[in-house]
CSV table of C-alpha atoms in Angstrom, one decimal:
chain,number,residue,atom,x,y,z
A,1,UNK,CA,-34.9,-1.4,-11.0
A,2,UNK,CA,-36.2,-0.8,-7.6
A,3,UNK,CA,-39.7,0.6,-7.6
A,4,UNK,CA,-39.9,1.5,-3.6
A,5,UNK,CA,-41.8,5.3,-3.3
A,6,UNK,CA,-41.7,6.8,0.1
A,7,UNK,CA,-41.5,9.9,0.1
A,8,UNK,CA,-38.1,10.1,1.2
A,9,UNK,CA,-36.3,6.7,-0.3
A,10,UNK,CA,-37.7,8.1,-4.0
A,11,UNK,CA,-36.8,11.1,-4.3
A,12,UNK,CA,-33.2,10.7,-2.9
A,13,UNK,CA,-33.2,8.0,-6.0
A,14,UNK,CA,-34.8,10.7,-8.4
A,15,UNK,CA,-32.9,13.4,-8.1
A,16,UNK,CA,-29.4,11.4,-6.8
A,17,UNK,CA,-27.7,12.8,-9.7
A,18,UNK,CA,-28.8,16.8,-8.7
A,19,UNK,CA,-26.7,19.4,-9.2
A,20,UNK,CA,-27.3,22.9,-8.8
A,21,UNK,CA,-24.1,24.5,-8.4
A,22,UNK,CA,-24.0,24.0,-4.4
A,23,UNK,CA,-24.9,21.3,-1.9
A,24,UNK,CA,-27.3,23.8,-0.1
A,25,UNK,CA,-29.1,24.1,-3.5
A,26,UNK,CA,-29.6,21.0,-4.2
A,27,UNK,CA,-30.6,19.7,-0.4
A,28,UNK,CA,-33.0,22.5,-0.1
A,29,UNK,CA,-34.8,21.6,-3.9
A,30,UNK,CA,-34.9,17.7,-2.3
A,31,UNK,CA,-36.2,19.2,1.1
A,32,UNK,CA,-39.0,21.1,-1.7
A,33,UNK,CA,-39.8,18.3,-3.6
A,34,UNK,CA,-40.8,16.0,-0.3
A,35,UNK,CA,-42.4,18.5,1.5
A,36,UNK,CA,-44.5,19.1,-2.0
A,37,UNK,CA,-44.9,15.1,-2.0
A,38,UNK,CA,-46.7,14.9,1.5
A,39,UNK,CA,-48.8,18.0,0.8
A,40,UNK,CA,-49.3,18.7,-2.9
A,41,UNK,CA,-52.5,20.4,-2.3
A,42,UNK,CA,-51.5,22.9,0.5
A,43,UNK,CA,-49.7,26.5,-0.1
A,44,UNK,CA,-45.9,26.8,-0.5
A,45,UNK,CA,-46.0,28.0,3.5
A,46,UNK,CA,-48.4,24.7,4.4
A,47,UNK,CA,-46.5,22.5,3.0
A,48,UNK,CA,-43.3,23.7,4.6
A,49,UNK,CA,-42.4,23.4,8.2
A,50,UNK,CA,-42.4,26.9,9.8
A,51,UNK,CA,-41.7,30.3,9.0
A,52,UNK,CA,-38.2,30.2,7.9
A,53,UNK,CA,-38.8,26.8,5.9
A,54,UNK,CA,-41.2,28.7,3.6
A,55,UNK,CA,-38.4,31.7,3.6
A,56,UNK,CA,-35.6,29.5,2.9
A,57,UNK,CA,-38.5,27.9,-0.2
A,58,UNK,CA,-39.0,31.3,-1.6
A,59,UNK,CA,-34.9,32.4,-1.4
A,60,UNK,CA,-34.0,29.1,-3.4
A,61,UNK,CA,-37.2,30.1,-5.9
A,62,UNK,CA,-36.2,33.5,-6.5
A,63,UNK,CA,-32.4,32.2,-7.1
A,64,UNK,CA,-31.2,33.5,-10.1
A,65,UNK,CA,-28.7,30.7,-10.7
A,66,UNK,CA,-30.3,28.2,-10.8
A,67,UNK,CA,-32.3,27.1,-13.9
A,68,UNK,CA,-35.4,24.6,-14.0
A,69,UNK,CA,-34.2,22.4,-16.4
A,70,UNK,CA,-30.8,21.6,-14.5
A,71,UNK,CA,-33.2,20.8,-11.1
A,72,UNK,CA,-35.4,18.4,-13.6
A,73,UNK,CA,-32.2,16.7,-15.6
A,74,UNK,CA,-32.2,14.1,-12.8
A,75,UNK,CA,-35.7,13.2,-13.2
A,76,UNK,CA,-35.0,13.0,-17.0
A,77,UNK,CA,-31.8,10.9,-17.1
A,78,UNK,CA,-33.8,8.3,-14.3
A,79,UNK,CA,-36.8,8.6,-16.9
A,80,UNK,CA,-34.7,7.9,-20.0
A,81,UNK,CA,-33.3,4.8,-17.9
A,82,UNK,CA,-37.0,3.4,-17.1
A,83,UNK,CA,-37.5,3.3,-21.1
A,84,UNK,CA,-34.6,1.7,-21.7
A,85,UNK,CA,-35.4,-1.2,-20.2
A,86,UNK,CA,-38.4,-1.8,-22.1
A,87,UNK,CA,-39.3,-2.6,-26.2
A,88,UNK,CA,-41.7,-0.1,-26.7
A,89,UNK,CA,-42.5,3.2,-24.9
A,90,UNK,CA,-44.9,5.5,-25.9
A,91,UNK,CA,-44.1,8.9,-26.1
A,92,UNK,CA,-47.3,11.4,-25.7
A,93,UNK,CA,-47.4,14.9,-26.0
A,94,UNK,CA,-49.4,17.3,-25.2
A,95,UNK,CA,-49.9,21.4,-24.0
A,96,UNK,CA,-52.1,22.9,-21.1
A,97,UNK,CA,-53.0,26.2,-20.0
A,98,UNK,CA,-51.8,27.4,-16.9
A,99,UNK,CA,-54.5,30.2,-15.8
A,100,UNK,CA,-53.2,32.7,-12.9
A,101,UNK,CA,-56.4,35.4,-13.2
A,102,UNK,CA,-56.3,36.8,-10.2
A,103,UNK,CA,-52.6,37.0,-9.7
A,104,UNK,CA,-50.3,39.7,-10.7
A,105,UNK,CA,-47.0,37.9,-12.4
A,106,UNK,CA,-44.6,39.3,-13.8
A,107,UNK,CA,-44.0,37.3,-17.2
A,108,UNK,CA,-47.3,36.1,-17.7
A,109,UNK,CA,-49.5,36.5,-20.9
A,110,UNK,CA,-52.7,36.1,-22.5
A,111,UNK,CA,-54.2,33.0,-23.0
A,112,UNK,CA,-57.1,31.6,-25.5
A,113,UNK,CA,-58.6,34.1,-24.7
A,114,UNK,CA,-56.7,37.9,-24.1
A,115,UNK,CA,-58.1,38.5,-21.0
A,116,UNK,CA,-57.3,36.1,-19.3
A,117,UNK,CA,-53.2,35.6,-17.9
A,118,UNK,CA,-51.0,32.6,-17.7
A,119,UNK,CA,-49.1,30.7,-19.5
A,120,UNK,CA,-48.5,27.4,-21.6
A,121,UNK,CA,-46.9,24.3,-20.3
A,122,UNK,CA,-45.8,21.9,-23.4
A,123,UNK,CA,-44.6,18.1,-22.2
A,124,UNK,CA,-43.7,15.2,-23.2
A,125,UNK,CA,-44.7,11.9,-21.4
A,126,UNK,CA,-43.7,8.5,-21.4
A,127,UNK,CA,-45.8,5.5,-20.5
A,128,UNK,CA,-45.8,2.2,-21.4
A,129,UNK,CA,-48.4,0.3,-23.7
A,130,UNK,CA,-49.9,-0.7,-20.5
A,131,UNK,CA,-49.8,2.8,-19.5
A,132,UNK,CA,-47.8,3.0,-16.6
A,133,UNK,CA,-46.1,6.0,-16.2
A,134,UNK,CA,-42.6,6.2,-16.7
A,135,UNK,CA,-42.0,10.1,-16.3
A,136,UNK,CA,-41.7,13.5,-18.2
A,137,UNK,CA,-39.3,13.2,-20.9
A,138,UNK,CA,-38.9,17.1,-22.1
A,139,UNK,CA,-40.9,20.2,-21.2
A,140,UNK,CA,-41.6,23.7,-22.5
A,141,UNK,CA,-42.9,26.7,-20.6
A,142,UNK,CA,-43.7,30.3,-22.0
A,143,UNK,CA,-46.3,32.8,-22.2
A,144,UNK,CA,-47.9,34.0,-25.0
A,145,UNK,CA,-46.9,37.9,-26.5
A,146,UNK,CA,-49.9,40.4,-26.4
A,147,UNK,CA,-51.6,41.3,-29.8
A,148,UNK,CA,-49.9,44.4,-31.0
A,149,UNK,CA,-52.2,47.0,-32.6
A,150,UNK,CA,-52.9,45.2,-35.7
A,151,UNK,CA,-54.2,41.9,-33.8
A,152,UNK,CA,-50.7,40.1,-34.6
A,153,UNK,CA,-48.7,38.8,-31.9
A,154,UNK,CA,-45.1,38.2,-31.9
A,155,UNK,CA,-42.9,35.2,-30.2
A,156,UNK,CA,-41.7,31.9,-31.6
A,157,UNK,CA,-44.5,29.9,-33.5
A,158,UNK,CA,-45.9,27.5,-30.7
A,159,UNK,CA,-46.3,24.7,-33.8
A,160,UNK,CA,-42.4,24.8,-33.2
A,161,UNK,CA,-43.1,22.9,-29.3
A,162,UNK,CA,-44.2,19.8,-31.5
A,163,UNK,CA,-41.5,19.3,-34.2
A,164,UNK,CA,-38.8,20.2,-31.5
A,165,UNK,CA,-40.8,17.5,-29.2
A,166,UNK,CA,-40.6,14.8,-31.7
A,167,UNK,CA,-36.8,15.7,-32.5
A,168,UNK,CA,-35.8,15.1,-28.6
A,169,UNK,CA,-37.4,12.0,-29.0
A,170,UNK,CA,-36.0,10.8,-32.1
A,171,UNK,CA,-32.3,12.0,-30.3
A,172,UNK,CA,-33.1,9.6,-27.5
A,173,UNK,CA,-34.5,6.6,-29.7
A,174,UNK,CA,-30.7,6.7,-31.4
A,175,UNK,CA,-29.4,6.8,-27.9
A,176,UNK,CA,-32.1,3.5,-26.9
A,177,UNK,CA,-31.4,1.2,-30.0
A,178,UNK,CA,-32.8,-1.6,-27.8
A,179,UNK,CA,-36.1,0.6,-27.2
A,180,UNK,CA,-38.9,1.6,-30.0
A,181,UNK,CA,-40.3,5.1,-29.0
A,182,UNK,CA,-43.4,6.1,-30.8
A,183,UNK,CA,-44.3,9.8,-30.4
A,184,UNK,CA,-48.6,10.4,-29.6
A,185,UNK,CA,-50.1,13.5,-30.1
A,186,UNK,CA,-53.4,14.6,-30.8
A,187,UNK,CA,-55.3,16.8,-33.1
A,188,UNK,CA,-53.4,19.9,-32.6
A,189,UNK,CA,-50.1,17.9,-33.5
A,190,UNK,CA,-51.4,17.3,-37.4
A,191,UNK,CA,-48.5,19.0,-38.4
A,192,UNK,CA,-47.1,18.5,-42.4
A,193,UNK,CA,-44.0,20.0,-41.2
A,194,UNK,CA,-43.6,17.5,-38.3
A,195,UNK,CA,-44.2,14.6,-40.5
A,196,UNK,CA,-41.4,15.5,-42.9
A,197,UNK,CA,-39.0,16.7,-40.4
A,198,UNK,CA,-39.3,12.6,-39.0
A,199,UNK,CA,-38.9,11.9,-42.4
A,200,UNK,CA,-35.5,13.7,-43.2
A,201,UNK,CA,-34.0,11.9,-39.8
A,202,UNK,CA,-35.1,8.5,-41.0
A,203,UNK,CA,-37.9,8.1,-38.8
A,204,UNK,CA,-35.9,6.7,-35.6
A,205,UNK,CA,-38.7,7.4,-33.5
A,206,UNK,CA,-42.4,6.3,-35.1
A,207,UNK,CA,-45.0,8.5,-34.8
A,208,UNK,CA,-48.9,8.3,-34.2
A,209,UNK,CA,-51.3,11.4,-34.1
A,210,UNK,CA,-54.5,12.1,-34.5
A,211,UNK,CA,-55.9,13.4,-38.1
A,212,UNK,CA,-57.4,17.2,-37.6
A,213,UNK,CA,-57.2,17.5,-41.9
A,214,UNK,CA,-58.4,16.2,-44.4
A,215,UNK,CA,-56.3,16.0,-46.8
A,216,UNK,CA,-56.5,15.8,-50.2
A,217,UNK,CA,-54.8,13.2,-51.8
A,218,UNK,CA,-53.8,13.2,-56.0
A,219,UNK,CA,-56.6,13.8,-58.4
A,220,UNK,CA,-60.1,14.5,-56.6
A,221,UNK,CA,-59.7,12.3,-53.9
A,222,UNK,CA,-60.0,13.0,-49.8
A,223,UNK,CA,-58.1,11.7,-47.1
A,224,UNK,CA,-60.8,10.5,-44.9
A,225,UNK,CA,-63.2,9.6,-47.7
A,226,UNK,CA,-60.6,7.4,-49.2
A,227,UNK,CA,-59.8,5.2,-45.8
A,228,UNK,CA,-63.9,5.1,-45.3
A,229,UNK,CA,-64.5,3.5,-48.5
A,230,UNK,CA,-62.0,0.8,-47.6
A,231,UNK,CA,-62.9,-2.7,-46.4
A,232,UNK,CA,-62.9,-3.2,-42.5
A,233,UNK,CA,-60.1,-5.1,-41.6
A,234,UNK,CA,-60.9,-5.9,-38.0
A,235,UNK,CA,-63.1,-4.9,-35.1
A,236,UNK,CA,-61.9,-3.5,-31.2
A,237,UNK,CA,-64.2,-3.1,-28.2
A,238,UNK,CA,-63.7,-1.3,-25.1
A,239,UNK,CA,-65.2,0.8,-22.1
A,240,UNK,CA,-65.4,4.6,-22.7
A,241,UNK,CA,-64.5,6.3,-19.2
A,242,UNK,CA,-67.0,8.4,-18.1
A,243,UNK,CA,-66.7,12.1,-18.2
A,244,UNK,CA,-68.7,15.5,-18.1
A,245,UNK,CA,-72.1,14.2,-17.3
A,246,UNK,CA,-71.8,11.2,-19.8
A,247,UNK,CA,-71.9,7.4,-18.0
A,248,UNK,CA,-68.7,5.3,-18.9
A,249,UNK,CA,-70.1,2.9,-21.8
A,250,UNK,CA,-68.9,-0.1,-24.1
A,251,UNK,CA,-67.7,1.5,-27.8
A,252,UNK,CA,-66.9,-1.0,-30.8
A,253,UNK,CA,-65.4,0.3,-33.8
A,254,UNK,CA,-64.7,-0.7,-37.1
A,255,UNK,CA,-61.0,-0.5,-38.5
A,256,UNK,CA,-59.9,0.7,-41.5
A,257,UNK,CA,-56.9,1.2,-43.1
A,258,UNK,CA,-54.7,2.8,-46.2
A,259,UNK,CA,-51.4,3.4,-47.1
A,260,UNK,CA,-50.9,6.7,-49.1
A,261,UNK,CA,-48.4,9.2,-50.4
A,262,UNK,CA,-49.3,12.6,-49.6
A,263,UNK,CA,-48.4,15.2,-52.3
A,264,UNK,CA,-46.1,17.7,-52.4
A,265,UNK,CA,-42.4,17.9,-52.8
A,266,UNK,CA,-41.9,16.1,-49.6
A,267,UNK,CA,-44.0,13.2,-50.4
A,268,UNK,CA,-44.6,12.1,-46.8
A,269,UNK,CA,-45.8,8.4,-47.1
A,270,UNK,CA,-47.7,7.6,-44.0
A,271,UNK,CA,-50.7,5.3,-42.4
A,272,UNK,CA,-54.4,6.6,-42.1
A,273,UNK,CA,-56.4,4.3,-39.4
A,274,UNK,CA,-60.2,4.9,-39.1
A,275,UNK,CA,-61.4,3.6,-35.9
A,276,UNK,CA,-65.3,4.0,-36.5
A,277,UNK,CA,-68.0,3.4,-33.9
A,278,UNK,CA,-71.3,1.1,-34.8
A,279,UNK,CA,-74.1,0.3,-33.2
A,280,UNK,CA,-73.7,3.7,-30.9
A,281,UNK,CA,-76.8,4.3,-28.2
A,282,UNK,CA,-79.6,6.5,-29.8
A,283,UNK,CA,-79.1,10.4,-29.0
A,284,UNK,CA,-75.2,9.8,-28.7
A,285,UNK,CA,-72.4,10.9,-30.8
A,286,UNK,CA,-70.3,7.6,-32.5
A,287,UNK,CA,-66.5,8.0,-31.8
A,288,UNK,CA,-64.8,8.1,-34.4
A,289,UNK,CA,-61.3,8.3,-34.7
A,290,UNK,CA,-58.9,9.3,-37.5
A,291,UNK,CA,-55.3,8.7,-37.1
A,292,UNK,CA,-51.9,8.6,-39.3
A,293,UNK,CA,-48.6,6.9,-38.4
A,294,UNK,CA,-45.8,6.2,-40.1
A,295,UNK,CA,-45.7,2.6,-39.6
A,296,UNK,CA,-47.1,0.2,-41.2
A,297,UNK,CA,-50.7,-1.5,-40.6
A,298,UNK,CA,-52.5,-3.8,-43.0
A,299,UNK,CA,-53.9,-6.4,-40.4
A,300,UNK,CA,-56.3,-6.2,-37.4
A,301,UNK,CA,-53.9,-7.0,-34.9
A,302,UNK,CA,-51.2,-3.7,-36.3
A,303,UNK,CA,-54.8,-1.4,-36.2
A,304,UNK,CA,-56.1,-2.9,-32.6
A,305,UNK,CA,-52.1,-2.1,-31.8
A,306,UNK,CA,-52.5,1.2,-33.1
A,307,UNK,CA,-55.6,2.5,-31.4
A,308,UNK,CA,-54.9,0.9,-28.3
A,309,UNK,CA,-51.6,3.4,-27.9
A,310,UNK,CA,-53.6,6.4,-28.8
A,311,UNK,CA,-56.1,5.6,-26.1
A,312,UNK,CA,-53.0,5.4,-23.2
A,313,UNK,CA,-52.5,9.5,-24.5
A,314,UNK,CA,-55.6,9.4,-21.9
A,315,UNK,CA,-52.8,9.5,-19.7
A,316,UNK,CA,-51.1,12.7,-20.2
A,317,UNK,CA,-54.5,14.3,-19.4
A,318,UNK,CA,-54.2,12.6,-16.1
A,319,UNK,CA,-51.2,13.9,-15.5
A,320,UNK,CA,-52.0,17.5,-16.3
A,321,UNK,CA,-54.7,16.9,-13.8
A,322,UNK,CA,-53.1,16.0,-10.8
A,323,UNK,CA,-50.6,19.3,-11.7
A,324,UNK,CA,-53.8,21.4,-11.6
A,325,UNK,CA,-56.2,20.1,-8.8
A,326,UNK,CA,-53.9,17.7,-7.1
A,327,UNK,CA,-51.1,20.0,-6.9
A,328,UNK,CA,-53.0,23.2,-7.7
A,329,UNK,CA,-50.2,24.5,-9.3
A,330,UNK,CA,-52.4,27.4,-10.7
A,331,UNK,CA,-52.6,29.1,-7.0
A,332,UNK,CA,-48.8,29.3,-6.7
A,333,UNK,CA,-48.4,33.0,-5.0
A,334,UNK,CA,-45.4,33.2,-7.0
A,335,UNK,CA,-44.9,36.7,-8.0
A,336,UNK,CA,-42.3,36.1,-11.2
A,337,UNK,CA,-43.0,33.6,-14.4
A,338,UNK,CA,-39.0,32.1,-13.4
A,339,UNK,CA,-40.2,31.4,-9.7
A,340,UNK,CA,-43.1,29.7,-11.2
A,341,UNK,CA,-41.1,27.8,-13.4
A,342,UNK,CA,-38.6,26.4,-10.8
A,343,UNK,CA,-42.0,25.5,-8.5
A,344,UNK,CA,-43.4,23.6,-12.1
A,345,UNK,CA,-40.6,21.6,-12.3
A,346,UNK,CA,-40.6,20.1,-8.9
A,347,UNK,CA,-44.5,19.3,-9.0
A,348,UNK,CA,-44.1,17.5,-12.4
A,349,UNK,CA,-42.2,15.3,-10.7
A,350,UNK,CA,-44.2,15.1,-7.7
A,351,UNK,CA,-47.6,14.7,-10.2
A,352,UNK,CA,-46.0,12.4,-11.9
A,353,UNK,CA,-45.7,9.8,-8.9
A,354,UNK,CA,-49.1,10.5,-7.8
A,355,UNK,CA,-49.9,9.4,-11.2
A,356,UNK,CA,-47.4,6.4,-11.6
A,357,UNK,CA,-48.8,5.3,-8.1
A,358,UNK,CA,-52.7,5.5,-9.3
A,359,UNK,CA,-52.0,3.5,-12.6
A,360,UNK,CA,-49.9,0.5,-11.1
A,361,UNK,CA,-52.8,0.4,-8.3
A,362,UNK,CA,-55.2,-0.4,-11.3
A,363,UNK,CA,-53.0,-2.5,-13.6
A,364,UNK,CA,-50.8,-4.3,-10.7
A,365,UNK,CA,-53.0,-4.8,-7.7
A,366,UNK,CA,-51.7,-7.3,-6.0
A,367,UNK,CA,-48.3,-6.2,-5.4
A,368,UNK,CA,-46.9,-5.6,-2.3
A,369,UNK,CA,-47.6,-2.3,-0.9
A,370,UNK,CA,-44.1,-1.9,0.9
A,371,UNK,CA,-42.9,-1.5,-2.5
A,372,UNK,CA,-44.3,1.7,-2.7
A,373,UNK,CA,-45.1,2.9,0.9
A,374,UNK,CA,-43.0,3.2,4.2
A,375,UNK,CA,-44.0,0.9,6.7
A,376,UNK,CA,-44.7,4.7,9.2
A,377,UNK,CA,-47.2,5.4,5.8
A,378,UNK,CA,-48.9,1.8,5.9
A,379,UNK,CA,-49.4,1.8,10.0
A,380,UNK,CA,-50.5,5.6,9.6
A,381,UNK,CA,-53.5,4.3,7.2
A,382,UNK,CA,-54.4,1.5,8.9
A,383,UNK,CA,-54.6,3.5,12.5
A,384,UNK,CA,-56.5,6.0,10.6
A,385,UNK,CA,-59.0,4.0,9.6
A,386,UNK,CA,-59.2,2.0,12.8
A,387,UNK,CA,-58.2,-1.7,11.7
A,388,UNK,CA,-55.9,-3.8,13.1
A,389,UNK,CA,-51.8,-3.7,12.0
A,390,UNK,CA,-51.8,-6.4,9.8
A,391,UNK,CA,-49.3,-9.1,10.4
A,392,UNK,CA,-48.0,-8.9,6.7
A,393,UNK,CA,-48.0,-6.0,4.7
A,394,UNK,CA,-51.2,-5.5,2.4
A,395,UNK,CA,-51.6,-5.1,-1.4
A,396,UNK,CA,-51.0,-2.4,-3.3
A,397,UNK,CA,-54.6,-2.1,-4.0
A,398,UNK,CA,-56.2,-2.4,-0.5
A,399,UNK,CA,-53.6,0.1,0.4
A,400,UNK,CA,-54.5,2.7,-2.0
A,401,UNK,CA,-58.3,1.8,-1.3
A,402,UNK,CA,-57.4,2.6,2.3
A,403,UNK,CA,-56.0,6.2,1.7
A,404,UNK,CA,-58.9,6.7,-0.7
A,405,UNK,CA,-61.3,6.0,2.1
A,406,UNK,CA,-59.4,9.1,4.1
A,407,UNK,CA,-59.9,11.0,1.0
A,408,UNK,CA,-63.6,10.7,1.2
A,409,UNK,CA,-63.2,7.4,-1.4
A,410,UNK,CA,-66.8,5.2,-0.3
A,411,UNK,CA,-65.6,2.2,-2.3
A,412,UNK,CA,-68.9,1.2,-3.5
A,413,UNK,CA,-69.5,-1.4,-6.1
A,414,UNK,CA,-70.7,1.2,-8.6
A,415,UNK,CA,-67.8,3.4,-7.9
A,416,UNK,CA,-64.9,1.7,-9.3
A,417,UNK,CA,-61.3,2.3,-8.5
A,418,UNK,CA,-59.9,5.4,-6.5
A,419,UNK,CA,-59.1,8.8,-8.2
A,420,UNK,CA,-56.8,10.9,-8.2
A,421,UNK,CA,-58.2,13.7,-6.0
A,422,UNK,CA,-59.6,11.0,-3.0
A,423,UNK,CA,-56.1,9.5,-3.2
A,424,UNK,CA,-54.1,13.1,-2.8
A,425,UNK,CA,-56.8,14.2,-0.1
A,426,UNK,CA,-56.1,11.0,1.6
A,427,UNK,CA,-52.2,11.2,1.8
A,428,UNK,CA,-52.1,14.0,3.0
A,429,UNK,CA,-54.0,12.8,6.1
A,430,UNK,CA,-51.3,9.7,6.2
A,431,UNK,CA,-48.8,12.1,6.5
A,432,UNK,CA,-50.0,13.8,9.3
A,433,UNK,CA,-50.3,10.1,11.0
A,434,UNK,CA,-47.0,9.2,10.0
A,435,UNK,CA,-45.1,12.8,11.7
A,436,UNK,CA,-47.4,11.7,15.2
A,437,UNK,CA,-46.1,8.0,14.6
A,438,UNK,CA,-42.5,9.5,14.7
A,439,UNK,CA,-42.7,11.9,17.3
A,440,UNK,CA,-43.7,9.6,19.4
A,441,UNK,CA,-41.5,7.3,18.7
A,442,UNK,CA,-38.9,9.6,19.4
A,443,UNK,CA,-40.2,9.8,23.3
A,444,UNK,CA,-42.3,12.7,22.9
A,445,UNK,CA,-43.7,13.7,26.5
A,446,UNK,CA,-47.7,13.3,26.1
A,447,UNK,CA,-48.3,13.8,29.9
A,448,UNK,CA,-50.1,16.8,31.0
């Protein structure tokens, strides 16, 4: 699989298989998706080039014929092939607000709460155990119905986005035999109906979510009670990320396991894992997690295995971040919900490599940074920063350190690794050097 990501060579890979019913359509939604790449911060007009560029964006936005799941199909055929060339993907879902206060268009609805307008966006995203990202396997966008007089509101019942999540996954586990998906999800997909709807397919997809009931089990007995009263099967360490005013810290947990029926007429047998923090600092709230899976897991190593995937749904939330602030997809002067859809599906794709670049930075540091960047992107950094063109390309990691430092990245010791906001800031920059790089390369006349 080739893994090089300028911002030309990838997206003529992703979206080779694009078609919109026209040539013209489908140059012009590549043409959208690099000029989002180089500037995903800026406006629709700033990141095109000129006046009739950002016309020419609009017209294809506002075209009627073209649907936003036919311009992402590429992206989820090339995503589907990723998976299958591993043995286990994990398949994490998750929903985020969209909020456009501020903005009048036509389509949007209330959101948590009624005054405020947007709309929901509803994904599915695969990653690998090691959490690199792989790309967006299925999508759902809507807004919500206003309340009608008696304070019910009418539309399809958003529980529905789960259950028909998991089922396009369990479609595309038959279709990777050589693959073993396992659908993530957190609270809000503690769904019974979910788990028995995995059940009547024969489960060809596991599943792994996080426990928001407690459910009662036969006689008097309680869920979560029942799994704390267990032995402790095995122990698992490692470093909370920091995160609202709270300093990143070590967490070890105690695991816990037990295999139960649930009742009812669908007698859903499934997993409950209690991941339970000792030892916590004084003053601050143990984490303790609750999950259920249909697999199997009566050892420490199956529970570590466990816990371990539902801390990669971490990445998801990444992802939904660099849509929001990296690509600040919520200040989109789009003035209909389908324009804002086509414009969604472009930046998934493009917040998904910003993403997929961070995370191989972190986990795959020393590879070779022309893997990823044009040698125009890697000269741009390192004139920008004022060192020497180095005589063999650098790592992936000092490059990504280097466009961080643009970003306003200071690369102290206490600091870390780059984010995603100093790495977007930064790129943007890089771009800039690169377009100089070329015009002058092309014999642009610099004389006075």
């Amino acid at each position: 699989m080739k893994i090089r990501d300028d911002a030309g060579v990838w997206v003529d890979e992703e979206f080779e298989t694009l078609d919109l019913g026209d040539p013209r359509r489908d140059r012009r939604a590549k043409e959208l998706v690099k000029r989002f790449a180089s500037r995903p911060a800026a406006s629709i007009p700033g990141a095109c080039e000129g006046w009739a560029e950002s016309i020419a964006a609009y017209r294809f936005l506002g075209n009627e014929h073209i649907d936003w799941r036919d311009m992402m199909q590429p992206h989820w055929d090339r995503t589907t092939a990723r998976m299958g060339q591993l043995p286990v993907v994990l398949c994490i879902a998750d929903t985020t607000e969209l909020n456009f206060n501020g903005q009048d268009i036509e389509g949007a609805g209330p959101l948590s709460y009624e005054a405020q307008v947007g709309m929901y966006l509803h994904a599915t995203y695969a990653v690998t155990p090691d959490r690199e990202p792989l790309g967006v396997m299925n999508a759902w966008m809507w807004a919500r119905e206003p309340r009608d007089a008696n304070g019910r509101r009418g539309g399809v019942k958003e529980s529905v986005r789960w259950i028909e999540s998991y089922e396009i996954v369990a479609e595309q586990a038959q279709a990777l035999p050589d693959t073993r998906l396992v659908y993530v999800a957190d609270r809000e997909g503690d769904i019974a109906a979910l788990m028995q709807r995995a059940q009547e397919l024969g489960e060809p997809a596991d599943w792994l979510i996080r426990s928001q009931h407690n459910r009662a089990l036969k006689g008097e007995a309680s869920l979560w009670e029942t799994v704390h009263a267990s032995k402790v099967l095995g122990h698992i360490s490692f470093v909370l990320p920091g995160r609202s005013g709270q300093k990143a810290r070590e967490v070890r947990q105690e695991l816990r396991s037990q295999r139960v029926t649930l009742p009812g007429r669908a007698g859903v047998t499934l997993t409950c894992v209690e991941a339970y923090e000792v030892d916590a600092p004084a003053g601050v709230k143990p984490v303790i997690w609750r999950l259920v899976s249909n697999r199997e897991a009566g050892d420490a190593h199956a529970l570590i295995e466990l816990v371990d995937w539902y801390r990669a749904r971490w990445e998801i939330e990444m992802f939904f971040n660099v849509l929001k602030n990296a690509c600040r997809v919520e200040a989109l002067q789009l003035s209909q919900m389908e324009r804002v859809e086509k414009a969604l599906a472009l930046y998934m794709v493009v917040s998904w490599r910003i993403a997929r670049l961070i995370r191989i930075g972190r986990t795959c540091p020393e590879l070779d940074a022309s893997l990823f960047f044009a040698a125009d992107e890697i000269h741009g950094a390192h004139v920008l920063c004022k060192k020497a063109r180095p005589k063999k390309p650098p790592t992936l990691n000092q490059m990504i350190r280097m466009v961080a430092s643009l970003g306003g990245f200071l690369g102290r010791k206490s600091d870390g690794e780059p984010g995603a906001k100093t790495l977007w800031i930064g790129m943007q920059r890089v771009m800039d050097a690169v377009i100089t790089i070329q015009i002058l390369r092309d014999g642009y006349d610099t004389s006075v």
